[in-house]
CSV table of C-alpha atoms in Angstrom, one decimal:
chain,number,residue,atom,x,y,z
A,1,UNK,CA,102.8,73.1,96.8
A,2,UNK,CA,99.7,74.1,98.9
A,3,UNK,CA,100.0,77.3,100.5
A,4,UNK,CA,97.4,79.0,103.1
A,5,UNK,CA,97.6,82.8,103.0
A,6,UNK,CA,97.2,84.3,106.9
A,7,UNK,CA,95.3,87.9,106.5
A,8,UNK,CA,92.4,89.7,105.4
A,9,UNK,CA,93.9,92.9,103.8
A,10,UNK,CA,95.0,93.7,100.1
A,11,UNK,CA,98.3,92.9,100.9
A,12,UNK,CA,97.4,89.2,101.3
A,13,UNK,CA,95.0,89.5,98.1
A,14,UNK,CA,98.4,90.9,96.4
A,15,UNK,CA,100.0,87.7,97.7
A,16,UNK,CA,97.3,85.2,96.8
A,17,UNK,CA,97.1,86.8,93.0
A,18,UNK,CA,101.2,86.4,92.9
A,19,UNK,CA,100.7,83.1,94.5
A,20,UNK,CA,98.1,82.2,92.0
A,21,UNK,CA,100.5,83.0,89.1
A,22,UNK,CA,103.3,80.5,90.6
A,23,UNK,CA,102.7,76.9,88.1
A,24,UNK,CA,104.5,75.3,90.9
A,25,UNK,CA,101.5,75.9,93.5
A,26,UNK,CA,98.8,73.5,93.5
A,27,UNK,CA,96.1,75.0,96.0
A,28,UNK,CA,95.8,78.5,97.9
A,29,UNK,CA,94.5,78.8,100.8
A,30,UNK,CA,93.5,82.1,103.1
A,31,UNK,CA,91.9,82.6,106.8
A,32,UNK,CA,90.1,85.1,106.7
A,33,UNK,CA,90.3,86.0,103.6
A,34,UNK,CA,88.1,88.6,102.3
A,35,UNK,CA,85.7,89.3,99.3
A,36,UNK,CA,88.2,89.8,96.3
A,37,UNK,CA,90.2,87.0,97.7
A,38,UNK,CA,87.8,84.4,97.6
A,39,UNK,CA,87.6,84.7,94.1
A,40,UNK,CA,91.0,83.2,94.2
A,41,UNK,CA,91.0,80.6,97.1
A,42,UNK,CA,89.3,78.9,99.4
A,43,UNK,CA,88.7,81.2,102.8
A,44,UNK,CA,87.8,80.1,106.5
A,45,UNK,CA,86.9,82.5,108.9
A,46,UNK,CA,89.7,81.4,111.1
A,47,UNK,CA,90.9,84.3,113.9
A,48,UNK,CA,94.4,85.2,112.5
A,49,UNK,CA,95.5,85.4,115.3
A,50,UNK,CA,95.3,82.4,116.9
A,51,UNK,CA,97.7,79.7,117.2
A,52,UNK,CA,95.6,77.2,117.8
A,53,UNK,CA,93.5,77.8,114.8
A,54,UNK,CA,96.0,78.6,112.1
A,55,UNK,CA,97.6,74.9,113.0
A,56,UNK,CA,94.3,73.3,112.8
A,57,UNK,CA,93.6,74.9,109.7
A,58,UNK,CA,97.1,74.4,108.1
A,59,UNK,CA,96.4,71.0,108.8
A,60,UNK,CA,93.1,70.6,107.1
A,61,UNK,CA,94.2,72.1,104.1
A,62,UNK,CA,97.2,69.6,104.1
A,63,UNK,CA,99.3,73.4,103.6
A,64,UNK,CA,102.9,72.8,102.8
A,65,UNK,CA,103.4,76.6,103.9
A,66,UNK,CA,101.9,78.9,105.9
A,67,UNK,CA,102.2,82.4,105.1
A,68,UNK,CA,101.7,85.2,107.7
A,69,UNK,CA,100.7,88.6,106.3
A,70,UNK,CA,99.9,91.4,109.2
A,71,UNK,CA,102.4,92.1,112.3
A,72,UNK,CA,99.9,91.0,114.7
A,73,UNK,CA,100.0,87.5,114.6
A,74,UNK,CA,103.4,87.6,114.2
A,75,UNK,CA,104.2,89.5,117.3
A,76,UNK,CA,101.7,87.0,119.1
A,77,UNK,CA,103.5,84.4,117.9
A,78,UNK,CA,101.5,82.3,115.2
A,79,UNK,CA,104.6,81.7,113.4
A,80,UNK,CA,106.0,79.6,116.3
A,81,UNK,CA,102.8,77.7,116.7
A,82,UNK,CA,102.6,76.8,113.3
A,83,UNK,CA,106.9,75.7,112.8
A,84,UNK,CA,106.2,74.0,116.3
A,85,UNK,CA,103.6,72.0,114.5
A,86,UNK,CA,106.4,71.0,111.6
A,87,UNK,CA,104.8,72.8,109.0
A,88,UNK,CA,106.8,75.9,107.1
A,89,UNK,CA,106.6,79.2,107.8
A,90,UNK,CA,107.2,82.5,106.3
A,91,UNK,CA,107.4,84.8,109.2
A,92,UNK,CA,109.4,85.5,111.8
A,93,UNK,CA,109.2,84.1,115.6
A,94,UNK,CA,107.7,86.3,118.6
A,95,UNK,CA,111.3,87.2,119.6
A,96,UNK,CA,112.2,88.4,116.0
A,97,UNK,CA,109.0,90.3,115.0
A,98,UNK,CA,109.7,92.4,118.6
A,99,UNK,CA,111.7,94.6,115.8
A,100,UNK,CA,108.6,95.7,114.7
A,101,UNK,CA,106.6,95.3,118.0
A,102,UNK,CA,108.3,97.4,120.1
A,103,UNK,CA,110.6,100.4,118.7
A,104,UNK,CA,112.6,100.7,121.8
A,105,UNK,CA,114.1,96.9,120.9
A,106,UNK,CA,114.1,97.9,117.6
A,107,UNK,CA,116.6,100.8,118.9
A,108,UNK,CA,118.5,98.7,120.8
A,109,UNK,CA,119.6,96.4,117.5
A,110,UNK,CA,120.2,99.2,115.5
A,111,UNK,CA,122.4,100.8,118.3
A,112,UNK,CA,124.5,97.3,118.5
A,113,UNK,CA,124.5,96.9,115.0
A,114,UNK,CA,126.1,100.3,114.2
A,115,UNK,CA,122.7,101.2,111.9
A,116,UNK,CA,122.1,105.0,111.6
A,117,UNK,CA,118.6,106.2,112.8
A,118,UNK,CA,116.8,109.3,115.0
A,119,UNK,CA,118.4,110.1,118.6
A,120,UNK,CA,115.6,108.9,120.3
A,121,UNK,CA,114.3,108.9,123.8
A,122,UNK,CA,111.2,106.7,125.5
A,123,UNK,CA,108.9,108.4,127.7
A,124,UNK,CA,106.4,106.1,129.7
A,125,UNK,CA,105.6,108.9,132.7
A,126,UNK,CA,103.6,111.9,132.5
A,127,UNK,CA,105.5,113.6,134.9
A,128,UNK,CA,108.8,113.5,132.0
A,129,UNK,CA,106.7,114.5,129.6
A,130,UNK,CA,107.6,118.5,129.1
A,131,UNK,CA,111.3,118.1,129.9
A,132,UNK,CA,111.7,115.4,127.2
A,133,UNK,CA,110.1,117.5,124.7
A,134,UNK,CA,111.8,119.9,125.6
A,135,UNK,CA,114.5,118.4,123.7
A,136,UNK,CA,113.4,117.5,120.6
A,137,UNK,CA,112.3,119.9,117.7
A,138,UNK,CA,111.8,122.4,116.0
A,139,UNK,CA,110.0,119.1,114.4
A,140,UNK,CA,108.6,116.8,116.7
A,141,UNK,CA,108.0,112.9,115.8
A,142,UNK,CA,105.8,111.6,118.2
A,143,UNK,CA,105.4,107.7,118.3
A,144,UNK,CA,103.3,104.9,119.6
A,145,UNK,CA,106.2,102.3,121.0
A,146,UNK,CA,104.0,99.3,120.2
A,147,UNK,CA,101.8,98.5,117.1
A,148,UNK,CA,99.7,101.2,116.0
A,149,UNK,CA,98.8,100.5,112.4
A,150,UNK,CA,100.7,103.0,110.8
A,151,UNK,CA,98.5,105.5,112.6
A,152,UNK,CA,100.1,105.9,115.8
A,153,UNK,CA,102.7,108.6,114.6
A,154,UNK,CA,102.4,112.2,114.5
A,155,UNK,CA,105.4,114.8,112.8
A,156,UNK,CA,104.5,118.2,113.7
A,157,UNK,CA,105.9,121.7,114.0
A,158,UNK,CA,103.5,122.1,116.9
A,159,UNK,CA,104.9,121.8,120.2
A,160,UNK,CA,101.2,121.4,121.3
A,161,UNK,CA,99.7,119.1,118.5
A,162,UNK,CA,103.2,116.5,119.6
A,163,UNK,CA,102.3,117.0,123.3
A,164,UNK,CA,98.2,116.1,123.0
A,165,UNK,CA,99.1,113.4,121.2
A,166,UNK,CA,102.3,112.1,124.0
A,167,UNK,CA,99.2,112.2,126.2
A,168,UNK,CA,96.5,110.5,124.8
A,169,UNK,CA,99.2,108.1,124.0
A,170,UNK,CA,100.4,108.3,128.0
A,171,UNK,CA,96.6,107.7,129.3
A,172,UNK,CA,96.1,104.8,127.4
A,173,UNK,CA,99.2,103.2,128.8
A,174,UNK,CA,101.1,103.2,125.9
A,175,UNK,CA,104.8,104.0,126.4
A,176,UNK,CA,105.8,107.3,124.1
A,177,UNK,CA,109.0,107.2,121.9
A,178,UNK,CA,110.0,111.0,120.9
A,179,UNK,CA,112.9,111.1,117.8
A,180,UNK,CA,114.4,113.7,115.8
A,181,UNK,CA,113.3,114.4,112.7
A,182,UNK,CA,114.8,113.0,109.5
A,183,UNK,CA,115.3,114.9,106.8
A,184,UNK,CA,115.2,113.6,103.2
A,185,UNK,CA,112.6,111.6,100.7
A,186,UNK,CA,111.6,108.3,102.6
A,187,UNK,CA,112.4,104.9,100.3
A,188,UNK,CA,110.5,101.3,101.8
A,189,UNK,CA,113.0,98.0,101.1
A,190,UNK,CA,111.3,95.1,101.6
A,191,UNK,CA,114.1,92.0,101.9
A,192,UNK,CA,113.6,88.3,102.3
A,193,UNK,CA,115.9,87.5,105.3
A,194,UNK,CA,117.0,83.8,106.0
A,195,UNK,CA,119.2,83.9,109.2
A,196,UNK,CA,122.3,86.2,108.0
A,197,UNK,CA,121.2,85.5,103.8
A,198,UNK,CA,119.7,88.5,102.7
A,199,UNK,CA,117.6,89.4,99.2
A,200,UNK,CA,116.5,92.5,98.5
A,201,UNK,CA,113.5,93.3,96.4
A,202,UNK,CA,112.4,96.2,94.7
A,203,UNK,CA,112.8,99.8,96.5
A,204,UNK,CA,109.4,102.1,97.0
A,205,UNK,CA,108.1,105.1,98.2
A,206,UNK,CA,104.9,104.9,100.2
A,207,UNK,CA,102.3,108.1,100.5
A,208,UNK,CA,101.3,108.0,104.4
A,209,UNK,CA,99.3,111.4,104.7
A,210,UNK,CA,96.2,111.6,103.5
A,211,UNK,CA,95.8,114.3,101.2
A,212,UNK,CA,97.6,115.5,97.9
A,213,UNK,CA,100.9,117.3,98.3
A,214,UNK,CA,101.2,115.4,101.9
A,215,UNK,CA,98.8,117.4,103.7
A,216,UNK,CA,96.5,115.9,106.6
A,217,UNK,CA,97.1,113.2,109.1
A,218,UNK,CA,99.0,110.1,108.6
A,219,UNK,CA,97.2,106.9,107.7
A,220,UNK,CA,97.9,103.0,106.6
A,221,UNK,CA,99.4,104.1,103.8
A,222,UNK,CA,97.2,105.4,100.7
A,223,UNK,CA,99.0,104.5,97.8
A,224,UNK,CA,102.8,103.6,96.4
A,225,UNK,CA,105.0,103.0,93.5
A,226,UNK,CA,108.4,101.0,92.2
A,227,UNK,CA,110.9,101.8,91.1
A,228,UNK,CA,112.3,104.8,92.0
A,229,UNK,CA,113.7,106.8,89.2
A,230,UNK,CA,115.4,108.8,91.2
A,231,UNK,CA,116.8,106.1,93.7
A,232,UNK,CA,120.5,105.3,92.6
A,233,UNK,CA,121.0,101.2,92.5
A,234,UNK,CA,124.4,102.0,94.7
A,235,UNK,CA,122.1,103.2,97.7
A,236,UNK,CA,120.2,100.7,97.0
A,237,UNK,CA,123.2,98.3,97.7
A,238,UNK,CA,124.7,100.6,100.6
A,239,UNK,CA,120.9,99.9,102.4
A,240,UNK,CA,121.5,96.4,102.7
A,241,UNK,CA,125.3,96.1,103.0
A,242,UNK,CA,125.0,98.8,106.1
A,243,UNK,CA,121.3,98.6,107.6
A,244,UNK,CA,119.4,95.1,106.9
A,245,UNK,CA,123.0,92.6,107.1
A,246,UNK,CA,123.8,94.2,110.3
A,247,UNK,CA,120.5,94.5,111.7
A,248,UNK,CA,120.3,90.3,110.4
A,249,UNK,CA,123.8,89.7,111.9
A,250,UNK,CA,122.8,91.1,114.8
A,251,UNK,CA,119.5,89.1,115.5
A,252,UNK,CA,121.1,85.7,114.9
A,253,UNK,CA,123.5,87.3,117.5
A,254,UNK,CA,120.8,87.5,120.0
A,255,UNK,CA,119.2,84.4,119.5
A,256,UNK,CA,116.2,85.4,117.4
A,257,UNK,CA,117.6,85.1,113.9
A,258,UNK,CA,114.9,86.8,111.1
A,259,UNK,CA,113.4,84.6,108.8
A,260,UNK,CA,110.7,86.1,106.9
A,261,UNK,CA,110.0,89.7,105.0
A,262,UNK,CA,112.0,92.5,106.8
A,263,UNK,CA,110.8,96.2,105.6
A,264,UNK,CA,113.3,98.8,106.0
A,265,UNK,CA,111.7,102.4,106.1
A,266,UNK,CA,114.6,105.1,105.8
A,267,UNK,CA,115.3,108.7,104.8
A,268,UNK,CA,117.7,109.0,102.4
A,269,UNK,CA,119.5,112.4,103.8
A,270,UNK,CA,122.8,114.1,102.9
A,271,UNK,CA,124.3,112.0,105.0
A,272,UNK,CA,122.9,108.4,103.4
A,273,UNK,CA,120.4,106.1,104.4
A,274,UNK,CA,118.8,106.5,108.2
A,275,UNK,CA,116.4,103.9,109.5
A,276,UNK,CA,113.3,105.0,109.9
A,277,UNK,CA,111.3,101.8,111.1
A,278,UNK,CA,111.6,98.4,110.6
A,279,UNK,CA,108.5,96.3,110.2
A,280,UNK,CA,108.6,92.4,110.1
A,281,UNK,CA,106.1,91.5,107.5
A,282,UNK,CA,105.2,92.9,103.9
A,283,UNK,CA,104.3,96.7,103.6
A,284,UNK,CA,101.0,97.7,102.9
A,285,UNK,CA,100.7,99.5,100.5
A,286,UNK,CA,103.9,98.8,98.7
A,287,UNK,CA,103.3,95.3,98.5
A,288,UNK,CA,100.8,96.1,95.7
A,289,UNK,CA,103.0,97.7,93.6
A,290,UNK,CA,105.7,95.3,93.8
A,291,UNK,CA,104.7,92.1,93.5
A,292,UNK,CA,103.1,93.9,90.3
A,293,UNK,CA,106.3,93.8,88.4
A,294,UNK,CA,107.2,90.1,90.4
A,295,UNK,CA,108.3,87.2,87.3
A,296,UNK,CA,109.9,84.9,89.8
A,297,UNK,CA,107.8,82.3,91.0
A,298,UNK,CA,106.9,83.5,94.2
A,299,UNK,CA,105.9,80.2,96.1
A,300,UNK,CA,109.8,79.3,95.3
A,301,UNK,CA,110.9,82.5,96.9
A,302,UNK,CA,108.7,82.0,100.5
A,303,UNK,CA,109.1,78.7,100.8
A,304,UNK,CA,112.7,78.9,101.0
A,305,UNK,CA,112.8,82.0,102.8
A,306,UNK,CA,110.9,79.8,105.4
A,307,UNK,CA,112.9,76.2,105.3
A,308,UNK,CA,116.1,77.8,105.2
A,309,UNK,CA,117.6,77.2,101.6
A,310,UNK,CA,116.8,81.2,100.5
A,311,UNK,CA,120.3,81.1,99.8
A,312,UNK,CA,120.3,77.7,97.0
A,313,UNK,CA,117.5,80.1,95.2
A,314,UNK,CA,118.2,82.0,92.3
A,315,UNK,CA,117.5,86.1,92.9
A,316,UNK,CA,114.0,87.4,91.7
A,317,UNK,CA,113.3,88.6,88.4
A,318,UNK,CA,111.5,91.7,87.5
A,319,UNK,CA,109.0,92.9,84.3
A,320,UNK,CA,110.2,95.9,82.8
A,321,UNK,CA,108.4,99.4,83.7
A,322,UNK,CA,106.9,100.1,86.9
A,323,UNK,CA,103.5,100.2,88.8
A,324,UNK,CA,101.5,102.2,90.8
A,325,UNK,CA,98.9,101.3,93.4
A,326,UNK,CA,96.5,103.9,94.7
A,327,UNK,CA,94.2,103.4,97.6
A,328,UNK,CA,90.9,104.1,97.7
A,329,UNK,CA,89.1,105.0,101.2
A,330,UNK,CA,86.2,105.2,102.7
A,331,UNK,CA,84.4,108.6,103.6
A,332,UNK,CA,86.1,109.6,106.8
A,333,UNK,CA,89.1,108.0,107.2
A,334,UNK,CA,91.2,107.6,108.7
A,335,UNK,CA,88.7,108.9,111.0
A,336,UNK,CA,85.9,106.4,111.9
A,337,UNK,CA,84.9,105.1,108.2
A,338,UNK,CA,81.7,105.2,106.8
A,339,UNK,CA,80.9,101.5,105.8
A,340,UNK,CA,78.2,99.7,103.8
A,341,UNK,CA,77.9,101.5,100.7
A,342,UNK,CA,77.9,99.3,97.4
A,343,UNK,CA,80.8,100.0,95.4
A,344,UNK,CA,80.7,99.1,91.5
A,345,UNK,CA,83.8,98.7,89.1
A,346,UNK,CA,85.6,96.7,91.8
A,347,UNK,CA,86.0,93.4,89.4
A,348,UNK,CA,88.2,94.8,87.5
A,349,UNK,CA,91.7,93.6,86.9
A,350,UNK,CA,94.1,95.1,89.2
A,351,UNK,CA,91.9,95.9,91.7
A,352,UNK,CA,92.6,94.7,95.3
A,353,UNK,CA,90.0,94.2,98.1
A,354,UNK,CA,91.0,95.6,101.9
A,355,UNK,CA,87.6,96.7,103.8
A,356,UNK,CA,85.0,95.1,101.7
A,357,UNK,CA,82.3,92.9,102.6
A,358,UNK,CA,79.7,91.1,100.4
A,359,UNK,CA,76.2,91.1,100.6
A,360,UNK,CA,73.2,88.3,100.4
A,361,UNK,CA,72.2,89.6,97.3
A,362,UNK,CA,75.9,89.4,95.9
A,363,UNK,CA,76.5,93.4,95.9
A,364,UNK,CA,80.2,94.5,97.1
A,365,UNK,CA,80.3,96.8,99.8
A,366,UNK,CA,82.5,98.7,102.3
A,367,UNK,CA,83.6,97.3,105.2
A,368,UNK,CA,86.7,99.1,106.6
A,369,UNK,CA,88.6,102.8,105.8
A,370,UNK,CA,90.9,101.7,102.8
A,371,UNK,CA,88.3,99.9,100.7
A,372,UNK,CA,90.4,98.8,97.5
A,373,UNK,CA,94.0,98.9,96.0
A,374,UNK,CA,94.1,99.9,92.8
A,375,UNK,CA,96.9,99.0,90.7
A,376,UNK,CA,98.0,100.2,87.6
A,377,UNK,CA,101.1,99.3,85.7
A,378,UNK,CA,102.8,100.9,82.2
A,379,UNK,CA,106.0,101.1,80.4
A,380,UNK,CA,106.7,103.5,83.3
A,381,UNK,CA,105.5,105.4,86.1
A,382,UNK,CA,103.9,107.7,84.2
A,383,UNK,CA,102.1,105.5,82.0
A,384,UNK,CA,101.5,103.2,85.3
A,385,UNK,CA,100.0,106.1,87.1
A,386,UNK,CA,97.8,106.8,84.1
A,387,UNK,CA,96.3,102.8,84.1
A,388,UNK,CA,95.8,103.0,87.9
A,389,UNK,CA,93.9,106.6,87.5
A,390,UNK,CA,91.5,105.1,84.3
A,391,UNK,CA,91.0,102.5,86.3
A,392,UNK,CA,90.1,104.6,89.6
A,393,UNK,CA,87.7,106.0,87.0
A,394,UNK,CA,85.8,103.2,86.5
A,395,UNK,CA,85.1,102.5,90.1
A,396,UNK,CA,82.2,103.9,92.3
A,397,UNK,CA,81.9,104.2,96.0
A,398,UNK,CA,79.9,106.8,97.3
A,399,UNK,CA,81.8,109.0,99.8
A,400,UNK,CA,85.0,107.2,98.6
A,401,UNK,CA,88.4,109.5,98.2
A,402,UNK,CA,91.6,108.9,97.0
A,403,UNK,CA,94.9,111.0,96.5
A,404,UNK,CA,95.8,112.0,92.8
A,405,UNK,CA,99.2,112.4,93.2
A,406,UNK,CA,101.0,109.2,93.9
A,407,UNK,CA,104.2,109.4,92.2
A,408,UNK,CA,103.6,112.6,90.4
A,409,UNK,CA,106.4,114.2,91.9
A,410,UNK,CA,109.2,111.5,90.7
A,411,UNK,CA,107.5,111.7,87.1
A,412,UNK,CA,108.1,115.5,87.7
A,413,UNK,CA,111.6,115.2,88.8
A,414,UNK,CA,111.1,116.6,91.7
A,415,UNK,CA,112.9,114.5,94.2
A,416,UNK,CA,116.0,114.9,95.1
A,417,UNK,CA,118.4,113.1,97.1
């Protein structure tokens, strides 16, 4: 099987190194691609997020599947383009990735589906502005209703901090969606959906803020780990009995059945699992971390997912122990990055390249605000968090920062649901 990889980020390195690991896959493909990746597959600096060019490269490569890694193309609707031109595709159509594209829709499934999540309430008027804050909080959660990159959310305490950002959002002509705050530790499910056939992989916690102890903005995400110790298997089970097979049933109700990754992001209260956000591709970070522990073939697991026979495939199997992937960023971020610094140590194995760029004269350098995924893995998540951190050790960028506490506090016990 020949697969081309759609994606520049370190999710789609993770994918090309599980892809790479798959016997059954004969060539691997990626557009754009980026430094680490090419050490893996062919790349072609191909605009992700176009059609037009993702067909005409699919058929170049002679790819038996395509896969789509960010949301952008997906909401575009690349996926179509290329299942229009009879090749498979993991990823869902236009009309399905709208769960991630716009939370208002996403809202509206999870209402007809009967899915707990936040009372919520769109503003797109600065003239409703004040009254519609007015009731939410004593915790405000303050949304961008379209894509933002995992940046365009802000949970404050500060009436003022959610309002400025409400109206930056409002004068940019982005509709705001206000919720109320969920309480409890936040779990990401990723699950390979196939019309109404669901498979769950492993549960993880992703680390948005970006300072230890969850201090500072949020950003992409800046580091992750699976399992969850703490994470009982029966919620586990109750997430995709009562969130992802309604939300699925749902869909193919509508007429835009899922096919593809579907993250669930949910708090796990006193009152069980609440939806969070859905996204309609892999996670970023989390996707590090688990397709760390992935033994299944994972060619087998997409290209089903994509052709429709997810349910003739046996469920994934999983290596013992856990892993942990830390990110490391650029000076700055998530502010405007500092880029162009050479970064040694980032050869090592484990290491995964987001916002790197390479020079004539061969040196790796930064290129974007989360420069590398580190990954470590161990007997479990204390020894993974140790390999990730010696291997954090070993790598230089100048500038470069990095939290030290991903998945300290389930090593600690300190979670509690």
């Amino acid at each position: 099987m020949r697969v081309l990889v759609i994606g520049s980020g370190a999710r789609e390195h993770a994918l090309v190194t599980a892809l790479s690991r798959d016997s059954a896959v004969t060539g691997i493909y990626c557009a754009p691609g980026n430094t680490g990746i090419s050490r893996l597959a062919k790349t072609y600096p191909v605009d992700a997020s176009s059609g037009d060019e993702v067909v005409a490269l699919a058929r170049k490569v002679e790819a038996d599947l395509v896969v789509i890694g960010p949301e952008v193309p997906l909401v575009l609707g690349v996926a179509d383009a290329v299942r229009s031109a009879g090749i498979a595709c993991f990823g869902p159509s236009a009309a399905a990735a709208r769960i991630e594209g716009s939370k208002a829709f996403a809202k509206d499934v999870m209402s007809a589906a009967g899915v707990r999540t936040a009372h919520s309430e769109i503003v797109d008027n600065p003239a409703n502005l004040d009254a519609a804050l007015d009731r939410f909080g004593p915790t405000w959660v303050v949304k961008d209703d379209g894509l933002a990159a995992g940046k365009g959310v802000v949970v404050t305490a500060d009436r003022l901090v959610a309002r400025d950002h409400a109206a930056e959002l409002l004068e940019r002509g982005h509709p705001v969606l206000l919720e109320s705050f969920l309480d409890g530790p936040e779990v990401s499910l990723f699950v390979l959906v196939d019309g109404e056939t669901v498979v769950p992989l492993l549960p993880a916690q992703d680390h948005k803020r970006v300072g230890d102890g969850d201090t500072g903005p949020n950003t992409g995400g800046m580091g992750a780990y699976t399992p969850l110790p703490w994470l009982p298997e029966s919620v586990v089970t109750a997430i995709v009995d009562d969130v992802v097979r309604p939300v699925a049933t749902e869909m193919v109700a509508r007429g835009c059945p899922f096919s593809g990754l579907l993250y669930a992001g949910l708090a796990i209260g006193a009152e069980g699992p609440a939806v969070v956000e859905f996204n309609c591709r892999f996670g970023d970070p989390e996707t590090q971390a688990v397709l760390a522990l992935l033994d299944s073939p994972i060619g087998e697991l997409l290209h089903a997912t994509a052709t429709g026979t997810l349910d003739s495939v046996a469920p994934p199997q999983w290596h013992e122990g856990a892993a942990v992937v830390v990110v490391l960023a650029a000076e700055n971020y998530p502010g405007r990055p500092r880029t162009g610094d050479v970064i040694s140590g980032a050869e090592l194995d484990g290491v995964l390249h987001a916002g790197t760029d390479q020079r004539a004269d061969g040196a790796v350098v930064s290129a974007g605000g989360r420069v590398l995924s580190v990954v470590g893995v161990g007997a479990d998540l204390d020894g993974a968090r140790t390999d990730a951190y010696d291997k954090l050790g070993a790598i230089k960028l100048p500038g470069g920062h990095y939290r030290t506490d991903i998945g300290l506090a389930a090593v600690e016990d300190r979670i509690k649901i």
